XYZ file of C-alpha atoms in Angstrom:
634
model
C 13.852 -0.552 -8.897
C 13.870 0.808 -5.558
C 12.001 -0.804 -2.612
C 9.058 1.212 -1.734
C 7.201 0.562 2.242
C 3.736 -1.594 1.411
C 0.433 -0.592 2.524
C -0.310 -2.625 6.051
C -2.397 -5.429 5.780
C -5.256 -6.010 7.711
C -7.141 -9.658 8.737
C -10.296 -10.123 10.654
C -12.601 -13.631 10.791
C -15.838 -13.854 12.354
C -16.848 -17.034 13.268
C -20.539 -17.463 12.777
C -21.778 -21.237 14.047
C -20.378 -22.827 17.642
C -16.942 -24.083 17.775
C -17.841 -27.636 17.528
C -19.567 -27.228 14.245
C -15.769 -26.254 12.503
C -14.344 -29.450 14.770
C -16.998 -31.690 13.300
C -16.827 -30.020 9.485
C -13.340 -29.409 9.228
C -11.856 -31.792 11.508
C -10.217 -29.108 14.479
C -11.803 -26.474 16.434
C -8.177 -24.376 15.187
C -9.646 -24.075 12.104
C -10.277 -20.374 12.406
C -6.373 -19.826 13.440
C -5.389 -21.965 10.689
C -7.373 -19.414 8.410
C -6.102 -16.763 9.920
C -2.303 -17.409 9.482
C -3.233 -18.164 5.805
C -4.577 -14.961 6.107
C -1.342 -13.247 7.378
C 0.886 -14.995 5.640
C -0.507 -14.266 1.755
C -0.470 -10.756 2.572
C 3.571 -11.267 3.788
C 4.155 -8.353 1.063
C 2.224 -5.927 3.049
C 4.512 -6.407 6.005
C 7.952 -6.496 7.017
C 8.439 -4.707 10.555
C 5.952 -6.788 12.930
C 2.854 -8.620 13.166
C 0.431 -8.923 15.399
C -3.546 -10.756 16.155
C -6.003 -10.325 18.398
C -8.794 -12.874 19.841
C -12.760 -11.919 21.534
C -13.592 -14.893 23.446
C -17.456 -14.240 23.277
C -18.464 -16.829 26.612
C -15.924 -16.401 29.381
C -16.961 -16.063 32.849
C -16.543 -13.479 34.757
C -12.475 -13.578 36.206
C -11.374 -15.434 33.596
C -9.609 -13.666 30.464
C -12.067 -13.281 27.085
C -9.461 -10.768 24.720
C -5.768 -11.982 23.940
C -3.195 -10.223 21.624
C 0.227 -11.265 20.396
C 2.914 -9.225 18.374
C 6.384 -9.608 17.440
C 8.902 -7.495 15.588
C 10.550 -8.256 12.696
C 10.414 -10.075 9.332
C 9.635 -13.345 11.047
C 6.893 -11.742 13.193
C 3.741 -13.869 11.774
C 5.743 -17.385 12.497
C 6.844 -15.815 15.990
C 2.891 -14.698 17.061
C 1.728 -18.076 16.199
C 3.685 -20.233 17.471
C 3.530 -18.050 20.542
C -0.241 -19.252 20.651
C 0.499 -22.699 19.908
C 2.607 -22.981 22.723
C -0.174 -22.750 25.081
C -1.592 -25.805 23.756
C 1.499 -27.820 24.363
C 1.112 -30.385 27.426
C -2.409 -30.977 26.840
C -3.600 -34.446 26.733
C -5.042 -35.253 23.123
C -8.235 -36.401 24.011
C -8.656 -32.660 25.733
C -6.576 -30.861 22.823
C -9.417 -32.669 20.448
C -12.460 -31.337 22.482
C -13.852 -27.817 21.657
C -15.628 -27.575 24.484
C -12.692 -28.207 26.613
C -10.540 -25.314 24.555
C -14.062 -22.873 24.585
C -13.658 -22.961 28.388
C -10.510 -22.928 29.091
C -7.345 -22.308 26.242
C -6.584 -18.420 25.381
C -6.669 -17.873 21.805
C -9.794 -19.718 21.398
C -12.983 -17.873 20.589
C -15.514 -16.368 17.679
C -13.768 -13.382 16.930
C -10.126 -12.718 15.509
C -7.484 -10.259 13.908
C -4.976 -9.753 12.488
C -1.865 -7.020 11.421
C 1.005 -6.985 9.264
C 2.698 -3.372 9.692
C 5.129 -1.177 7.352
C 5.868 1.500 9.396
C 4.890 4.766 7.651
C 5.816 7.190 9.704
C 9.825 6.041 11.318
C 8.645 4.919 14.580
C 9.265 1.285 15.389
C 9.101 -1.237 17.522
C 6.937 -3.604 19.507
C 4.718 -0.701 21.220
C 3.786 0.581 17.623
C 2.772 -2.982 16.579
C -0.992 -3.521 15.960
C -3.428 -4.540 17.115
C -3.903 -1.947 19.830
C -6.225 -2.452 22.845
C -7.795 -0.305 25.241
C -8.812 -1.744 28.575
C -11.868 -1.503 30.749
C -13.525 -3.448 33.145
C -17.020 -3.242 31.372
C -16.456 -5.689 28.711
C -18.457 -3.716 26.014
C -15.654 -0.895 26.732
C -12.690 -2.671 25.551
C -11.612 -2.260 22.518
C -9.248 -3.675 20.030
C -8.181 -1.679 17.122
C -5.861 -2.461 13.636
C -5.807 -0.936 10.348
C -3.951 0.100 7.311
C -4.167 4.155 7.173
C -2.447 7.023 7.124
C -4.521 10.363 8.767
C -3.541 13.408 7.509
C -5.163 15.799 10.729
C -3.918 13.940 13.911
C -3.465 17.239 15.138
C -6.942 18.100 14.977
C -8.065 14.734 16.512
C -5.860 14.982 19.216
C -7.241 18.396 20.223
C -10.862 17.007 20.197
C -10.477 13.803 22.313
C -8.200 16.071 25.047
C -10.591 18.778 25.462
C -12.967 16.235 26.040
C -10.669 15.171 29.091
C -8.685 12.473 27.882
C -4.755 12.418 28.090
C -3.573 10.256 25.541
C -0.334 8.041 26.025
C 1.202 8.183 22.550
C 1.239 11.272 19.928
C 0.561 8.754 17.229
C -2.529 8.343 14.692
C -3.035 4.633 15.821
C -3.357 5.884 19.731
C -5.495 8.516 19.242
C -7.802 7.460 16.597
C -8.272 4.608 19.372
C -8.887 6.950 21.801
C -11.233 8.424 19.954
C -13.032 5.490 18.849
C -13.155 4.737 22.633
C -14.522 7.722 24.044
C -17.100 7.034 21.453
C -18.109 3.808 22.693
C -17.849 4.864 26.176
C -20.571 7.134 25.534
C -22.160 5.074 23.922
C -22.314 2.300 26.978
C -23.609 5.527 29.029
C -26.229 6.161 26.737
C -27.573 2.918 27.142
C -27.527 2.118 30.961
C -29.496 5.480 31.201
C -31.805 4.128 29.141
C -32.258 1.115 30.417
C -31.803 1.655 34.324
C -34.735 4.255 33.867
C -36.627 1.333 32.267
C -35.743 -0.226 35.522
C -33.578 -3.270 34.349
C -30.762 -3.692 37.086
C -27.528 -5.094 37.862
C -26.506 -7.870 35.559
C -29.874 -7.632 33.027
C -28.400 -4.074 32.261
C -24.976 -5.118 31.295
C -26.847 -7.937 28.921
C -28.828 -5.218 27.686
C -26.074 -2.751 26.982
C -24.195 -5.730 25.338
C -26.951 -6.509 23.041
C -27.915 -3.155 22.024
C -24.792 -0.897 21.621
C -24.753 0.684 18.081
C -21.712 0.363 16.453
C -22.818 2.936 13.470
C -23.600 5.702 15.756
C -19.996 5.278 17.363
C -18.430 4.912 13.996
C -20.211 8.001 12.403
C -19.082 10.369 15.504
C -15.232 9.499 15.145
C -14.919 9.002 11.686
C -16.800 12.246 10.752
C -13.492 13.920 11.531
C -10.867 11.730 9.370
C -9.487 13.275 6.875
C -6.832 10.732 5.048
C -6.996 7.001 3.263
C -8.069 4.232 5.774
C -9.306 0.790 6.136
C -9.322 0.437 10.308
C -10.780 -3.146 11.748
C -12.023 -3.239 15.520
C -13.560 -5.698 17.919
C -15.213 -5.221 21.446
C -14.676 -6.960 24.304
C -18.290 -7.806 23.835
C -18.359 -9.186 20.623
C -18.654 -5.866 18.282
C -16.462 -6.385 14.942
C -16.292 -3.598 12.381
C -14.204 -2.739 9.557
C -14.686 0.710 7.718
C -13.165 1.986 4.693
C -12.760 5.610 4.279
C -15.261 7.976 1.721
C -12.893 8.142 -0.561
C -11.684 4.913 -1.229
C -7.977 5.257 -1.294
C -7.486 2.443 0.741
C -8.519 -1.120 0.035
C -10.845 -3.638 2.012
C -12.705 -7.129 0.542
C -14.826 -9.571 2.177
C -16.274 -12.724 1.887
C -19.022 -13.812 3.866
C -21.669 -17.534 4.198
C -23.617 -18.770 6.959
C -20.166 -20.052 8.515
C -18.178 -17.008 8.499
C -17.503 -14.236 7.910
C -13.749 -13.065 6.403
C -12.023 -9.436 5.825
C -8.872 -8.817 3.628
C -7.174 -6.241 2.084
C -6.827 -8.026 -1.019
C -9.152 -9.986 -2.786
C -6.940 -13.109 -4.068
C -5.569 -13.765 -0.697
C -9.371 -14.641 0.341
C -9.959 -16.166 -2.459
C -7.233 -18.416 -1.861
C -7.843 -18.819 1.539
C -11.274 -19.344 1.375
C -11.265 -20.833 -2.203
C -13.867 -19.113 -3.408
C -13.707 -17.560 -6.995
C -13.834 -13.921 -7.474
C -17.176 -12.983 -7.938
C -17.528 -14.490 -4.241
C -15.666 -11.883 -2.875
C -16.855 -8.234 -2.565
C -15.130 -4.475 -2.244
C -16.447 -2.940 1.099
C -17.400 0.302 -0.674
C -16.358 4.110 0.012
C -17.526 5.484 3.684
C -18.682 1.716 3.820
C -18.452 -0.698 7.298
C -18.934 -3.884 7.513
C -20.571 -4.721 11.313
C -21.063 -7.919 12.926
C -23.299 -7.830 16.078
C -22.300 -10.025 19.425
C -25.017 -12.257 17.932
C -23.905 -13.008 14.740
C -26.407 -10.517 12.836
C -23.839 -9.425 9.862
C -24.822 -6.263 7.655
C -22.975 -3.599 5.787
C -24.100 0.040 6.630
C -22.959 3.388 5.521
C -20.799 5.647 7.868
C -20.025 8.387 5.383
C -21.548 9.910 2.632
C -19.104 8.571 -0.090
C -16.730 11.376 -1.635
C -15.248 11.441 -5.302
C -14.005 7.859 -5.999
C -10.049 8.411 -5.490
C -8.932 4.747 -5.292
C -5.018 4.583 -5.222
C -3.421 3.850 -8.058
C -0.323 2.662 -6.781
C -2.333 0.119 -5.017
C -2.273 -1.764 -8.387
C 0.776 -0.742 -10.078
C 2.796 -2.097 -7.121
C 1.834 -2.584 -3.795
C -1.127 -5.183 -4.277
C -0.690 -9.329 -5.483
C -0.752 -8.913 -8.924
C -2.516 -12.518 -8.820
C -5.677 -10.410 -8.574
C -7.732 -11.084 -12.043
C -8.164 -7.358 -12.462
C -4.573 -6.022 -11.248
C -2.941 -8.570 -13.254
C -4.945 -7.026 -16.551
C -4.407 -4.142 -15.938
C -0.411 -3.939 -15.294
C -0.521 -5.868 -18.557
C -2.447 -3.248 -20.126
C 0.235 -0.463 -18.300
C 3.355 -2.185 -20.209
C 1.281 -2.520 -23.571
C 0.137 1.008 -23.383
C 4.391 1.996 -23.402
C 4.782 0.230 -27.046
C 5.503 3.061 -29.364
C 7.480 5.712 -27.065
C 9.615 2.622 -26.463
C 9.877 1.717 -30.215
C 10.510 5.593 -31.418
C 13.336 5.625 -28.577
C 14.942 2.658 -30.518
C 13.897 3.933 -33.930
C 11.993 1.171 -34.753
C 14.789 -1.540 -34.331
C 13.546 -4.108 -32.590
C 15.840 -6.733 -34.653
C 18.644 -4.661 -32.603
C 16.692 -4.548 -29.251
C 16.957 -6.800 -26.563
C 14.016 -6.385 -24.032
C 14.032 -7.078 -20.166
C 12.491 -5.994 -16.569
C 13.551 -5.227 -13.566
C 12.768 -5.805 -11.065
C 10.237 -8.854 -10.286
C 7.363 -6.323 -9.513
C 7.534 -5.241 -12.863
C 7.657 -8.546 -14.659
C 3.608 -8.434 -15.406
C 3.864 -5.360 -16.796
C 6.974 -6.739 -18.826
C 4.284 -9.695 -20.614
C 2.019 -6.613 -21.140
C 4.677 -4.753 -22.853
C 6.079 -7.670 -25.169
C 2.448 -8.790 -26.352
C 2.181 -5.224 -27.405
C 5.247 -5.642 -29.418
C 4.629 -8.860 -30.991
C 0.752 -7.685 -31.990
C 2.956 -4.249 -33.817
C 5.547 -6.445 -35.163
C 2.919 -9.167 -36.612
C 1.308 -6.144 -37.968
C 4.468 -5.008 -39.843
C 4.869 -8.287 -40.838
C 1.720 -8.567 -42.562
C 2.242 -5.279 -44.282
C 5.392 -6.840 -45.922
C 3.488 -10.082 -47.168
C 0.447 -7.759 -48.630
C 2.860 -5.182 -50.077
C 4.684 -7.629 -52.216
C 1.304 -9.561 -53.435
C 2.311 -12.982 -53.396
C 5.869 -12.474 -55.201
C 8.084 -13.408 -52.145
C 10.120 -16.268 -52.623
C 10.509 -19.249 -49.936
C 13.657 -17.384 -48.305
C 12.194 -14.075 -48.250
C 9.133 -15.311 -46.498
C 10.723 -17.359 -43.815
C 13.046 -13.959 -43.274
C 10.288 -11.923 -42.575
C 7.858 -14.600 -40.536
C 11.269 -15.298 -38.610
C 11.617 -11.611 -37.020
C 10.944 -11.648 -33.558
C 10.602 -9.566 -30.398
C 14.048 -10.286 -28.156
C 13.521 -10.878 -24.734
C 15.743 -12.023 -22.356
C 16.457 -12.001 -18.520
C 19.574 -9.023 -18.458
C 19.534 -8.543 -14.579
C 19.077 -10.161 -11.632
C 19.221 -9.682 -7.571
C 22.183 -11.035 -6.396
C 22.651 -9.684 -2.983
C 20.683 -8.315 -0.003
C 22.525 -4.991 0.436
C 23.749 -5.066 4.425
C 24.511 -1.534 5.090
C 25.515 -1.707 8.514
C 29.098 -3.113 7.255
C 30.071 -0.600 5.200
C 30.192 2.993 5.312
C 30.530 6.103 2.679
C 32.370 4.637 -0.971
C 32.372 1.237 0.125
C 29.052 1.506 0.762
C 28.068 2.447 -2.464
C 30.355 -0.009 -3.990
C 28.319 -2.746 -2.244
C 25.002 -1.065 -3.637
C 26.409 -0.807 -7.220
C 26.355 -5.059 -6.574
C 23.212 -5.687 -5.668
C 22.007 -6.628 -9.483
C 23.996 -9.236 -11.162
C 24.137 -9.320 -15.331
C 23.426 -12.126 -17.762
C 26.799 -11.698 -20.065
C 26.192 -12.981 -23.464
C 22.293 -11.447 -23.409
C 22.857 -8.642 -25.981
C 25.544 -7.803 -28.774
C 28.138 -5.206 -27.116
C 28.009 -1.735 -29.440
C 25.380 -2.983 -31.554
C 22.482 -3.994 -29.388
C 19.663 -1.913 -27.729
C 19.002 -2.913 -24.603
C 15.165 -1.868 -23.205
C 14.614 -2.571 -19.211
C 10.539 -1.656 -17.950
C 10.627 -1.376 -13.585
C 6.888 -0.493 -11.959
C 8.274 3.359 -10.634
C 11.005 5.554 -10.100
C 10.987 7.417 -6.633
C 14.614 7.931 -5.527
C 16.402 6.927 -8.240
C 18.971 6.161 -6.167
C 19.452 2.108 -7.206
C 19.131 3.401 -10.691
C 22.391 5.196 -10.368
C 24.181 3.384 -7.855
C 23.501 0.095 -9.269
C 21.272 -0.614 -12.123
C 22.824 1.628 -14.778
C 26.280 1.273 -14.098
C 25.694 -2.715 -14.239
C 24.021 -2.642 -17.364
C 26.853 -0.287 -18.905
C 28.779 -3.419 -18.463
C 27.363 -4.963 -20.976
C 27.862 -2.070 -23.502
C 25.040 -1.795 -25.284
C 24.145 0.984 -28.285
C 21.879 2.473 -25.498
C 19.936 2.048 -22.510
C 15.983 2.568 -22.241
C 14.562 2.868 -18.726
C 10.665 2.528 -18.898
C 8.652 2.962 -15.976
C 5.225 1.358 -15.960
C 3.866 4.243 -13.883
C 4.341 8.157 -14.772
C 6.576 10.169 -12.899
C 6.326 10.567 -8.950
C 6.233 14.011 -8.367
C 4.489 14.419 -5.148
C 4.065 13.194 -1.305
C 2.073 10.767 -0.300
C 0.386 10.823 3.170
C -2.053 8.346 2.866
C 0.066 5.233 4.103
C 2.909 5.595 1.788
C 6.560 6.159 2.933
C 7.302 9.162 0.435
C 6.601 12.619 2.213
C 10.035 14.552 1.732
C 10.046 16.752 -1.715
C 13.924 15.832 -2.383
C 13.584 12.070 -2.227
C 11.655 12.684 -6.049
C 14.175 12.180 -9.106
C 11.477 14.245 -10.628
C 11.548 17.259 -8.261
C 14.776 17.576 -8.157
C 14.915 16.982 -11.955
C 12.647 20.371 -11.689
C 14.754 22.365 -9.794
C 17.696 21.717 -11.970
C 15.531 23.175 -14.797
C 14.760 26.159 -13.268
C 18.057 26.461 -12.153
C 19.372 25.846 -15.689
C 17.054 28.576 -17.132
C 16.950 31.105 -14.700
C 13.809 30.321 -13.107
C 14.331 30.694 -9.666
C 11.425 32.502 -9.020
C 9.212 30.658 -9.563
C 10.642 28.622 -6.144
C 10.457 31.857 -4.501
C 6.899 32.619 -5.691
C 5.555 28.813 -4.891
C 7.081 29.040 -1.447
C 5.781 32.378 -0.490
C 1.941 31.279 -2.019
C 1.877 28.172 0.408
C 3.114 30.387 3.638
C 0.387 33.052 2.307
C -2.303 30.135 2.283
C -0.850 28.886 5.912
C -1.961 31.968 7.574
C -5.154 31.606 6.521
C -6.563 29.291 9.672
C -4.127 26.392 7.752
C -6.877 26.044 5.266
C -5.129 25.739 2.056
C -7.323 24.661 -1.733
C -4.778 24.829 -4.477
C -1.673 22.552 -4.706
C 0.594 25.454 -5.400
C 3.632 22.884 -5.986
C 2.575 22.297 -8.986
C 4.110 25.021 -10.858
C 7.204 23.660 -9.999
C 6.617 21.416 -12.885
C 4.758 23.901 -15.525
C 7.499 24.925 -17.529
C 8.348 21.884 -18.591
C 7.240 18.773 -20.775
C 7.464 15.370 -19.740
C 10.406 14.878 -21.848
C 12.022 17.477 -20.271
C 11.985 16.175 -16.704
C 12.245 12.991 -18.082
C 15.765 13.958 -20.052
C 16.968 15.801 -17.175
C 16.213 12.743 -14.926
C 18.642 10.734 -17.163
C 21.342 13.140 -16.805
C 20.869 13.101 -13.178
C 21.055 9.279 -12.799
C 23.783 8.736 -15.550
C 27.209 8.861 -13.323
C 30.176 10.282 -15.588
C 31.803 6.880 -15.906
C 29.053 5.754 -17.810
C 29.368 5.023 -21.253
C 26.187 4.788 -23.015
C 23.457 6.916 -23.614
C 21.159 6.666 -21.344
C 16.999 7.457 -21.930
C 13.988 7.117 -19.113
C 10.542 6.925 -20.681
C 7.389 7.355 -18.623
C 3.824 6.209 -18.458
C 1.477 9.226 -19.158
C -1.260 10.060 -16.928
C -3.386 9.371 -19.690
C -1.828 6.083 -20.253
C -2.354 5.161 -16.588
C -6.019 6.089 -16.171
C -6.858 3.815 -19.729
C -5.081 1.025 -17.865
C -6.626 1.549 -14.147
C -10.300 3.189 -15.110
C -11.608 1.990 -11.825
C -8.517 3.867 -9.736
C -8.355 7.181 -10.679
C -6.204 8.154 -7.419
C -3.008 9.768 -8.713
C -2.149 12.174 -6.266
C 1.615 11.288 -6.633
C 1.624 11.950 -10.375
C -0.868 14.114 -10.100
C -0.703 16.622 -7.652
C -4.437 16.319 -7.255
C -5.129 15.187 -3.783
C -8.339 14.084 -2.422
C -8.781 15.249 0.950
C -7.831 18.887 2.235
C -5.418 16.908 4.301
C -2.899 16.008 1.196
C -2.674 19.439 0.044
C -1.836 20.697 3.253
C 1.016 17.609 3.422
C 2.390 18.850 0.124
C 2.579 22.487 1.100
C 4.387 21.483 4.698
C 6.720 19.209 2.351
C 7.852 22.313 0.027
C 8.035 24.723 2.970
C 10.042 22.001 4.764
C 12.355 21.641 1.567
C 12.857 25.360 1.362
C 14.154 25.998 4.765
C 15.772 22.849 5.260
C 17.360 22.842 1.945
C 17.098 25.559 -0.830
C 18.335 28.073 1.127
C 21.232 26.660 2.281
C 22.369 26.311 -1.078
C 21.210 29.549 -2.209
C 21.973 31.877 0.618
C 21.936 34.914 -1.227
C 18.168 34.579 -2.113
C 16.339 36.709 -0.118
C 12.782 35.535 1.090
């Protein structure tokens, strides 16, 4: 019910026959920009804070321009980058607009290769300097480099000390800068490589950039830089020589799909949005696989090749449950299958009342797990049903037949977005007033004192709309009780894979925790959890065991799950108020192929994620804990 920061999305086209041939086919030589804002614009979801695309014109002579990039800020960001392009079209005559050749040779924006970014910030920095793509000039056109992707790396540190003792002096402490410094260095050593080679074969001058062009090896650069990532990644490049690449990281947390025929060649980081794009059905379209790249050579030579030696599959979850189109075949199953699988915790909650139950979602994200969780009830109810008939062995009369085929499963739309909360004009209580507004009721939906009223969302982070909002309007409608269901199980742990959730106390659930231990004089085991992650951070940084997990030991599910409702039930509220969870078990029947559930978890991937939850708890502790608890000695 609260608004989590999408994944980025990530767009690249290859264009694999001459311009004219798309002119002739498809009637416009655009026809790759066309595709592209399709591209941009299905994956709208995946960004909110800028945009931005990038163009490798493969042909240009030398003095003339052959890489452009636009970017804008802001939720109108794709509209704003394109017609940016399309303005340098304006004034042409038509019968020069209409020839490719004409726009080959002389229009920017108008080659083989193309990009393209939708960014959610991940990390608070903002702005148009943080918008992909990134580029990084040189006058050797095989040394420029263009760089997007959709990652989160969880050892920047480490990367930044290994491309400045080699001599560099990065710009920006950011991932994005110095994974494209590193990438660079990579492939300038790579250009150096080969003009030794071939000037001691005795090619000169111009033959040796044409060599250099044609044989630079993307893999080898690849392999070098990516051999030190540690963190969930799908990053897209093109050279200034015609080099495009896309890799995915070992582990698979991150998503990338492609579709490629003898015309083109198309990257996206979901699979419906090519499909759509492209319409092609599913089967056309294929997963770039874990330590996977896709490469496609200055001359069109397309192959997949394997960077990494692929890791324990730990493809993210939440990918599914929320952030992806759930227009995708498989997601849409298996959110389905996520609400079915919640059928009898929600039913014993009710105690088996369903003719006293009204059932509803919120929000919209959660309405396919909504149809999952109603044909659940209708198969149980048609089962009870039929237990009734058989029991009575053909002695019901007309009436008593047509009461019991007549029970149904009551579903109806209870809440609904009214307003987009505008913080800026309000401040403190009246701020919260606004954000106890932002949900409107349906009045009339349920019987007041008498009714039941069952609501499923996708997660609970925060909790924060819960409280401020999403209870207290519900309460209005004063039901027997209120059921909170979340479709996923409870977030109890950072992300730092490309998720906005890294701060302990934003969790429901953690704190939930603490008030536990609180409750039952269990403060040491804070203590003890905070001094076993320092312990393990003096060892070199190299910590193994997600020691924040014993935070959540003592307890059941039930238990965090009925202190959650006490936490989010504010005292003016008059109904009793119950949160029921997805188990992990539950989860991993519904998403087989995603097993990456760090957040519910606690078990993280990558070395990197343990060490992000350890910094999160220490953070926590001295930011937080003891403030409260001064008298605690450490």
């Amino acid at each position: 019910m609260e608004e989590l920061k999408h994944e980025c999305g990530v767009a690249l086209i290859r264009l694999l026959k001459p311009l004219d041939y798309y002119h002739r086919k498809y009637g416009s030589w655009m026809y790759p920009l066309s595709k592209l804002y399709l591209l941009m614009e299905k994956q709208h979801n995946r960004g909110q804070e800028g945009a931005g695309m990038a163009c490798v014109k493969l042909d240009a002579r030398p003095g003339e321009e052959y890489m452009f990039r636009e970017r804008a800020v802001g939720t109108d960001a794709i509209t704003e980058i394109f017609n940016s392009v399309y303005r340098h079209f304006k004034g042409i005559p038509a019968v020069r607009l209409q020839d490719p050749a004409f726009a080959a040779n002389n229009l920017p924006f108008v080659g083989e290769l193309y990009m393209g970014h939708l960014r959610y910030s991940t990390t608070g920095k903002s702005g148009l300097s943080y918008i992909h793509p990134f580029l990084r000039r040189n006058n050797w056109r095989a040394r420029n480099l263009v760089l997007c992707g959709n990652f989160n790396m969880t050892n920047v540190e480490t990367i930044f000390q290994e491309i400045t003792a080699s001599g560099q002096h990065p710009r920006h402490y950011a991932d994005t800068y110095i994974i494209l410094e590193q990438l660079g260095h990579r492939l300038d050593r790579e250009v150096e490589r080969l003009y030794r080679k071939y000037e001691t074969e005795g090619l000169q001058s111009l033959a040796v950039t044409q060599a250099i062009e044609a044989g630079i090896d993307m893999t080898q650069v690849l392999r070098k830089a990516a051999s030190s990532w540690d963190g969930g990644y799908v990053i897209a490049g093109m050279t200034g020589s015609g080099e495009a690449f896309v890799i995915r990281d070992p582990w698979g947390i991150r998503t990338a799909f492609y579709y490629m025929d003898d015309e083109i060649v198309v990257v996206a980081s979901e699979r419906p949005v090519i499909q759509t794009v492209m319409n092609v059905p599913a089967d056309a379209v294929r997963e770039l696989q874990r330590g996977e790249a896709l490469l496609a050579g200055r001359k069109g030579g397309v192959r997949t090749a394997q960077i990494l030696e692929p890791q324990k599959l730990s493809a993210c979850s939440f990918e599914r449950i929320y952030f992806s189109r759930g227009s995708d075949r498989d997601i849409y199953a298996e959110r389905k299958k996520l609400g079915y699988n919640l059928v009898e915790p929600i039913l014993k909650s009710v105690d088996y009342d369903v003719d006293h139950t009204v059932f509803s979602f919120i929000p919209n994200t959660a309405e396919v797990a909504y149809y999952g969780m109603l044909e659940g009830l209708n198969a149980r109810l048609n089962r009870v049903k039929t237990a009734k008939i058989k029991e009575r062995n053909g002695s019901l009369s007309e009436r008593e037949l047509d009461e019991i085929l007549s029970q149904r499963i009551r579903s109806e739309k209870v809440a609904l977005k009214d307003i987009k909360l505008r913080t800026f004009i309000a401040e403190g209580h009246n701020r919260n007033d606004l954000a106890a507004h932002v949900y409107d009721i349906t009045y009339g939906s349920i019987k007041p004192y008498a009714d039941n009223l069952v609501v499923i969302d996708d997660s609970i982070v925060r909790g924060t709309t819960l409280k401020q909002s999403i209870i207290s309007i519900l309460d209005r409608l004063h039901p027997k009780k209120i059921v909170i269901v979340s479709s996923s199980p409870q977030i109890r742990y950072p992300d730092c894979y490309g998720i906005d959730m890294s701060s302990m106390n934003e969790f429901i659930a953690f704190r939930a925790a603490i008030a536990l231990l609180e409750e039952r004089g269990m403060e040491h085991v804070v203590t003890d959890t905070y001094h076993r992650i320092k312990e393990d951070r003096k060892q070199d940084g190299i910590m193994t065991v997600n020691h924040v997990k014993a935070i959540y030991e003592p307890f059941t599910d039930e238990d965090i799950s009925a202190k959650m409702a006490e936490l989010l039930t504010a005292p003016a509220i008059r109904t009793k108020v119950e949160i029921i969870f997805q188990t992990l078990e539950g989860l991993r029947a519904a998403c087989p192929n995603h097993p990456g559930d760090w957040y519910f978890s606690g078990n993280y991937p990558t070395p990197g994620g343990i060490r992000t939850v350890g910094r999160a708890f220490v953070k926590y502790m001295e930011n937080d804990y003891l403030k409260k608890h001064p008298k605690l000695h450490f």
